[in-house]
Coordinates of C-alpha atoms and ligand atoms in Angstrom, one line a residue:
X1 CA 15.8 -18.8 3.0
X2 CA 16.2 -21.1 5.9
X3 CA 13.3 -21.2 8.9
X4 CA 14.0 -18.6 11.1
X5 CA 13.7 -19.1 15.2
X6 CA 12.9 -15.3 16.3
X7 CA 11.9 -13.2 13.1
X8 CA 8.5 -13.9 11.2
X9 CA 8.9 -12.7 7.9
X10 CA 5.7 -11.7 5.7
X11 CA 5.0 -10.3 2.5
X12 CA 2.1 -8.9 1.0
X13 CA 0.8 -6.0 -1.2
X14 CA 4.7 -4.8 -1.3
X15 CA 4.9 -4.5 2.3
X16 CA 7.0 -6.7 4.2
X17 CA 6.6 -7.2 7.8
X18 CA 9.6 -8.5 10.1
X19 CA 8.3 -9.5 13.9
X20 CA 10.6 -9.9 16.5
X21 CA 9.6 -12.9 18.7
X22 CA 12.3 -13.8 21.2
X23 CA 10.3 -13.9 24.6
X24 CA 10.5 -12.4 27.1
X25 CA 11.8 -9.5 26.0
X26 CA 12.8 -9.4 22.3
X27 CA 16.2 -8.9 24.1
X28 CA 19.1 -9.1 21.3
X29 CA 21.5 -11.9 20.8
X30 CA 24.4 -13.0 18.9
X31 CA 21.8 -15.6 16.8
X32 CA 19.1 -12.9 16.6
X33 CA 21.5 -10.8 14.8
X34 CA 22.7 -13.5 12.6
X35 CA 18.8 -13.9 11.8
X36 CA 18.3 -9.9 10.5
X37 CA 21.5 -10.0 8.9
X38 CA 19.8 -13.4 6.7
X39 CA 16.5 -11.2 6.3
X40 CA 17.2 -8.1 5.6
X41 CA 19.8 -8.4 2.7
X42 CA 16.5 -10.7 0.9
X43 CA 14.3 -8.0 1.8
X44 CA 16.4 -4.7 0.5
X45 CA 16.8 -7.0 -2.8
X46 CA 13.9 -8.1 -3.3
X47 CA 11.4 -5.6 -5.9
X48 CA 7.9 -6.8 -4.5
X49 CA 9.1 -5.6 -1.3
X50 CA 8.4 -1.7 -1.4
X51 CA 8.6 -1.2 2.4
X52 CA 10.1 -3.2 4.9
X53 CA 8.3 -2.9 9.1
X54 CA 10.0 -4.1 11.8
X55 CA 8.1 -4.5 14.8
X56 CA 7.8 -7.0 18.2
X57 CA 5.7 -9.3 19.7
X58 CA 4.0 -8.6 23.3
X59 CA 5.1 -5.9 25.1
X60 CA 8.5 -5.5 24.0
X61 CA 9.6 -4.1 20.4
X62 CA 13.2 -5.0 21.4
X63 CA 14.3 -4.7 24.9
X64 CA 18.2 -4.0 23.7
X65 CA 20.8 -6.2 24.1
X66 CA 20.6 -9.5 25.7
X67 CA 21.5 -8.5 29.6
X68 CA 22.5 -11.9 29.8
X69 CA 24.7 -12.2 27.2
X70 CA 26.2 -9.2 27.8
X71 CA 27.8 -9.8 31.3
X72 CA 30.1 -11.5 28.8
X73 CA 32.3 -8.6 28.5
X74 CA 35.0 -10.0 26.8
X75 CA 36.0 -8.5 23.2
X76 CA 35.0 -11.2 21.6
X77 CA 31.7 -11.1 22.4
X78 CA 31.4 -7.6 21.6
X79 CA 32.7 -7.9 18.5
X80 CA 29.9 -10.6 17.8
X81 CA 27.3 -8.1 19.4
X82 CA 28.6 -5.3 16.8
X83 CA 27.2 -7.1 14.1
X84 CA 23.9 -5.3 15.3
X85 CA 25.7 -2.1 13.8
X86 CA 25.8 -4.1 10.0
X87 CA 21.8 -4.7 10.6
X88 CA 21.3 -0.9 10.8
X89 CA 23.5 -0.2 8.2
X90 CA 21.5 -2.7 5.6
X91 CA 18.4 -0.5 7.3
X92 CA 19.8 2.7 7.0
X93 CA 21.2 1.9 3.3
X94 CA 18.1 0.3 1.9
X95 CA 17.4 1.0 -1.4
X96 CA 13.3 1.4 -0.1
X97 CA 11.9 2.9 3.3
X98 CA 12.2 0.9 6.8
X99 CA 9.1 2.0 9.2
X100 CA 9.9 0.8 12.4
X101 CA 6.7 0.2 14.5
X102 CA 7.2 0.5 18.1
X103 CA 4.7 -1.8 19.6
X104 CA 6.1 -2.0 23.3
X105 CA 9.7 -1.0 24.9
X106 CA 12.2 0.4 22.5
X107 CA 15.3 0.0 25.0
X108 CA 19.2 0.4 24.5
X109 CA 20.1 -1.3 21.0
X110 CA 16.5 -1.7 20.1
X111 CA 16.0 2.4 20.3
X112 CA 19.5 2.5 18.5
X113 CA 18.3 0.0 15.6
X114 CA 15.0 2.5 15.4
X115 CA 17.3 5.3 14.9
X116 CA 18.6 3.4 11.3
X117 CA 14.7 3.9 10.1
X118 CA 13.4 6.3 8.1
X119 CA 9.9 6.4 10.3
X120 CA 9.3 5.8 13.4
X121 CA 5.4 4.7 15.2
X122 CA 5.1 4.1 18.2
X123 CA 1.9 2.7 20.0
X124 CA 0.8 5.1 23.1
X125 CA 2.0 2.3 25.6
X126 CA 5.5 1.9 24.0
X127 CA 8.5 3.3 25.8
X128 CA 11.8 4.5 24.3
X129 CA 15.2 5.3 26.0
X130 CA 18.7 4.6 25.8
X131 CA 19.2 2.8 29.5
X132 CA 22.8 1.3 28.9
X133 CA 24.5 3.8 31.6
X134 CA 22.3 2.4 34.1
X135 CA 23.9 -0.6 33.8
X136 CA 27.3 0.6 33.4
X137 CA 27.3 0.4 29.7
X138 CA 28.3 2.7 26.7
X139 CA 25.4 3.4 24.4
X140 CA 27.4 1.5 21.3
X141 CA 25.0 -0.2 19.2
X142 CA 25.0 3.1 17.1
X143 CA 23.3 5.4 19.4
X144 CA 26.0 7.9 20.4
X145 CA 26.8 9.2 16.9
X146 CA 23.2 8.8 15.0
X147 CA 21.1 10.5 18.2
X148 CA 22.9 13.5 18.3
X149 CA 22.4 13.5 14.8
X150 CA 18.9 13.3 15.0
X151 CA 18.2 15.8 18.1
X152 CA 21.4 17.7 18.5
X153 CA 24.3 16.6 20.5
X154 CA 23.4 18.1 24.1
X155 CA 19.4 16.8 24.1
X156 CA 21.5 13.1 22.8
X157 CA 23.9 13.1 25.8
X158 CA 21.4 14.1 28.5
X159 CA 19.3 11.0 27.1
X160 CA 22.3 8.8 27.2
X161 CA 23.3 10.2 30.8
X162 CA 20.5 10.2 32.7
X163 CA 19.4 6.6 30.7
X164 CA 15.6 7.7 31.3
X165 CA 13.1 5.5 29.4
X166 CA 10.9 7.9 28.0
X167 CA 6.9 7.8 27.1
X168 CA 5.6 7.4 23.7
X169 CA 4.8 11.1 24.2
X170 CA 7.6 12.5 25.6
X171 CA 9.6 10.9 22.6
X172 CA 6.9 12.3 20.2
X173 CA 7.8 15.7 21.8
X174 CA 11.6 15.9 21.0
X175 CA 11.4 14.1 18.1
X176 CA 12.3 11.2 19.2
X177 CA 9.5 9.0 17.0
X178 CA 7.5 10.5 14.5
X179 CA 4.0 9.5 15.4
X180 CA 2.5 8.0 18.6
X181 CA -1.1 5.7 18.2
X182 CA -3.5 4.5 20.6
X183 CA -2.5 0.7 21.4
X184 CA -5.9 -0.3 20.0
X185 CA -5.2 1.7 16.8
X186 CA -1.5 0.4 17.0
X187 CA -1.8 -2.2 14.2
X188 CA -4.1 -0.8 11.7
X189 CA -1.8 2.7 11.7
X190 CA 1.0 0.9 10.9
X191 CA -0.6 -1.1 7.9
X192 CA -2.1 2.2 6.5
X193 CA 1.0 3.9 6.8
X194 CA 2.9 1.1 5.3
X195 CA 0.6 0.6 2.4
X196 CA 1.2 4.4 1.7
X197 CA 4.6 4.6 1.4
X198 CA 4.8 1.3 -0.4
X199 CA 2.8 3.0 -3.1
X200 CA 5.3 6.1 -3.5
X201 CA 8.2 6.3 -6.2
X202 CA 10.1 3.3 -4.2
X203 CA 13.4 4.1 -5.7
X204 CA 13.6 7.8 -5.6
X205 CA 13.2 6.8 -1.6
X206 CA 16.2 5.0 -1.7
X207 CA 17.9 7.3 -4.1
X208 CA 16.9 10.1 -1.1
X209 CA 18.5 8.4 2.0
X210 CA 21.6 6.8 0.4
X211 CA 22.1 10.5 -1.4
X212 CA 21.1 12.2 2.1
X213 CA 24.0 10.0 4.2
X214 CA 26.3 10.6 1.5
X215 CA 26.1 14.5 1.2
X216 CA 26.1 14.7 5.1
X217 CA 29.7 15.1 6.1
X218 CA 30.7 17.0 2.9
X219 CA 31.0 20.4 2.3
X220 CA 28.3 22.0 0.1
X221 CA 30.0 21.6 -3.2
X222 CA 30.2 17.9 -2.7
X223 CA 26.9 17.8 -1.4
X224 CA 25.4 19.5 -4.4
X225 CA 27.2 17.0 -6.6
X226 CA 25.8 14.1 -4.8
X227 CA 22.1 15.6 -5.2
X228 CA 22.9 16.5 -9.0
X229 CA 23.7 12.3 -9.6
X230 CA 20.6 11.3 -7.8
X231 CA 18.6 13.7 -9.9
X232 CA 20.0 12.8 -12.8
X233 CA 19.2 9.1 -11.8
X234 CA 15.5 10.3 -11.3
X235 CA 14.4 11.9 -14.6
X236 CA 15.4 8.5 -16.0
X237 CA 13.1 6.7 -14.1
X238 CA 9.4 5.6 -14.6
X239 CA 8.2 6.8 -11.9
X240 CA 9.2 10.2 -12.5
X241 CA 7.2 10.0 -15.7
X242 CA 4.5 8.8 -14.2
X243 CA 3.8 11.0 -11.5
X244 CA 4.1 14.0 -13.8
X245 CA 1.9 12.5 -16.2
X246 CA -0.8 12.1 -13.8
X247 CA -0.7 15.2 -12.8
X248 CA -1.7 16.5 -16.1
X249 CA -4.3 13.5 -16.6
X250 CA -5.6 14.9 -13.3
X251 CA -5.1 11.5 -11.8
X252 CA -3.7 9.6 -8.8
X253 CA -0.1 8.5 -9.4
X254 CA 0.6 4.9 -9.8
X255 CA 3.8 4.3 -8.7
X256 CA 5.7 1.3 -9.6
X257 CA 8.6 2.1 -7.3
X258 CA 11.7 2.5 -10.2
Ligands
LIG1 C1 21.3 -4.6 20.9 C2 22.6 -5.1 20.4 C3 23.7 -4.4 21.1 C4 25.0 -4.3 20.3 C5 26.1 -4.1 21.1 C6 27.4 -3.7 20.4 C7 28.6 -4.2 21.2 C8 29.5 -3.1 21.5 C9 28.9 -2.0 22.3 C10 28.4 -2.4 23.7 C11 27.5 -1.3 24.3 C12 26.1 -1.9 24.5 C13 25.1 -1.3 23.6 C14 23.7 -1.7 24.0 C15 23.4 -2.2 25.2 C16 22.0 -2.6 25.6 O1 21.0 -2.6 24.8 S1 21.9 -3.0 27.2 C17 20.2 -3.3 27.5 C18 19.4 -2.1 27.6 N1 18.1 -2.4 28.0 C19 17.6 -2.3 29.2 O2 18.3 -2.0 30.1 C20 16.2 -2.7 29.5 C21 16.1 -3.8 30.6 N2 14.7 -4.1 30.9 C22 14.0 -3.3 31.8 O3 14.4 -2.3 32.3 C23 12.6 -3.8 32.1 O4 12.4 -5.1 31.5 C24 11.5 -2.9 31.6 C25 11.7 -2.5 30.1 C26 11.5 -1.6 32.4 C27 10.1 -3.6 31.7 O5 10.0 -3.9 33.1 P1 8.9 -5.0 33.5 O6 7.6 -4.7 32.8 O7 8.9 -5.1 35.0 O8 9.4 -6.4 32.9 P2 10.6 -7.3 33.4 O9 10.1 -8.3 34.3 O10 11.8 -6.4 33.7 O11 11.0 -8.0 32.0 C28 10.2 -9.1 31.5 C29 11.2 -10.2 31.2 O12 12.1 -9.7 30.2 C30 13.5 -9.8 30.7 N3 14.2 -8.7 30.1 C31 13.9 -7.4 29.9 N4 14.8 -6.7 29.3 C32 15.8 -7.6 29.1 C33 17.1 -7.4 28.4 N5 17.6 -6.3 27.9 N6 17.9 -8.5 28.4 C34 17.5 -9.7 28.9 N7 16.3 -9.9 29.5 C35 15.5 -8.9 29.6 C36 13.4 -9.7 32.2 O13 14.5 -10.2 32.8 C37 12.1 -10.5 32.5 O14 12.5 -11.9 32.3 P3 11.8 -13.0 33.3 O15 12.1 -12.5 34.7 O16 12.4 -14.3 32.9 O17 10.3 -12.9 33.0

């Protein structure tokens, strides 16, 4: 893979840690999208990688969308900015789990990209919102059809209208993230956290959210049949030997993720 300018890419005991550092603000541009959409396909592919973090240098996880770039309103640049939909796609759809680890501000697309992850940490000093109203804008890097997903379409538009940026806690509190962390714990939560889940049946994940966004808009005989192929897909696998195994050796389960 080519160097990279603004993501640092590394891999280590199945864990694969992408930092965004695009001073001053991790603020998203048309290159820093072209850069996760190099990564992320590698990552998803690759079988070392169990778990893939995202997370930000400084203060900033991802500030959302370059301000800057944005004033360009024409269609052409939005259409380049879209891409940032693709990236949380390849999140959303990878066949392992994405933890995205809040470090600092979680603004506008950067809170949208979160939204594409199966788990979100946030350190205690991290904010989260979806500010794009403030500035005139329409919360379109995802945002207005996964957050009312996630908390129910009137707590999603009140967010999105009144463009607040909330605490760690507050977003803790409506479900916003799944965990909040002292800063000075920030790091070393993450790295436990990822080193669990990159020890758990790595496929069946997969299997779970691609099954998961598949059976959503169907009705429940389609859903069923969507669960009944991923099943069937699981009692052929390794892992789901293994685990059952060790339960009757009265052992920890070693996982080898298929
Ligand atoms: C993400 C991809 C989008 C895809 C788009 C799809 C296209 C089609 C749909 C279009 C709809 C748009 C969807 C999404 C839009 C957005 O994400 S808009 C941006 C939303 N984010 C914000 O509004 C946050 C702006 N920042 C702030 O409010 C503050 O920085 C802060 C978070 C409150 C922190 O304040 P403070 O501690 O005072 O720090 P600052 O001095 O403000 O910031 C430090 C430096 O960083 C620069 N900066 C901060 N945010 C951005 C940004 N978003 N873009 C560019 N630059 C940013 C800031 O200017 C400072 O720079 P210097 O002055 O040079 O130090």
């Amino acid at each position: 893979m080519r160097p990279m300018t603004f993501l640092n890419v590394d891999v280590a005991a199945g864990v694969a840690t992408v930092v965004i550092d695009r001073p001053p603000a991790n603020a998203v541009t048309p290159e820093l999208i072209e850069e996760f959409l190099t990564v992320v396909p590698g990552l998803s592919d690759d079988p070392s990688v169990r778990v893939i973090v995202l997370t930000g240098v400084g203060r900033f996880f991802i500030a959302g969308a370059d301000i800057a770039v944005m004033r360009d309103l024409s269609l052409d640049n939005h259409v380049r900015m879209r891409r940032w939909i693709e990236v949380q796609r390849l999140l959303e759809l990878a066949p392992k789990p994405v933890i995205a680890a809040l470090n600092g501000h979680a603004l506008g697309g950067g809170a949208e990209l979160s939204l594409a992850c199966d788990l979100r940490i946030a350190a205690a000093s991290a904010t989260v919102g979806f500010p794009e109203m403030q500035l005139g804008l329409f919360p379109g890097a995802g945002g207005s059809q996964r957050l009312p997903r996630l908390l129910g379409l009137h707590k999603a538009k009140l967010l999105m209208i009144e463009g607040r940026r909330l605490s760690a806690a507050s977003a803790l509190e409506i479900g916003l993230v799944d965990e909040v962390v002292p800063d000075e714990e920030f790091a070393a939560v993450v790295a436990t956290r990822a080193a669990e889940w990159a020890a758990k049946p790595t496929a069946t994940i997969g299997l779970l959210k691609t099954s998961m966004l598949e059976g959503a808009p169907l009705d429940m005989e389609g859903a069923m049949a969507v669960e009944w192929a991923a099943v069937q897909q699981v009692i052929a696998s390794e892992d789901a030997a293994e685990g059952l195994q060790s339960f009757l050796d009265k052992r920890k389960p070693e996982f080898r993720g298929n």
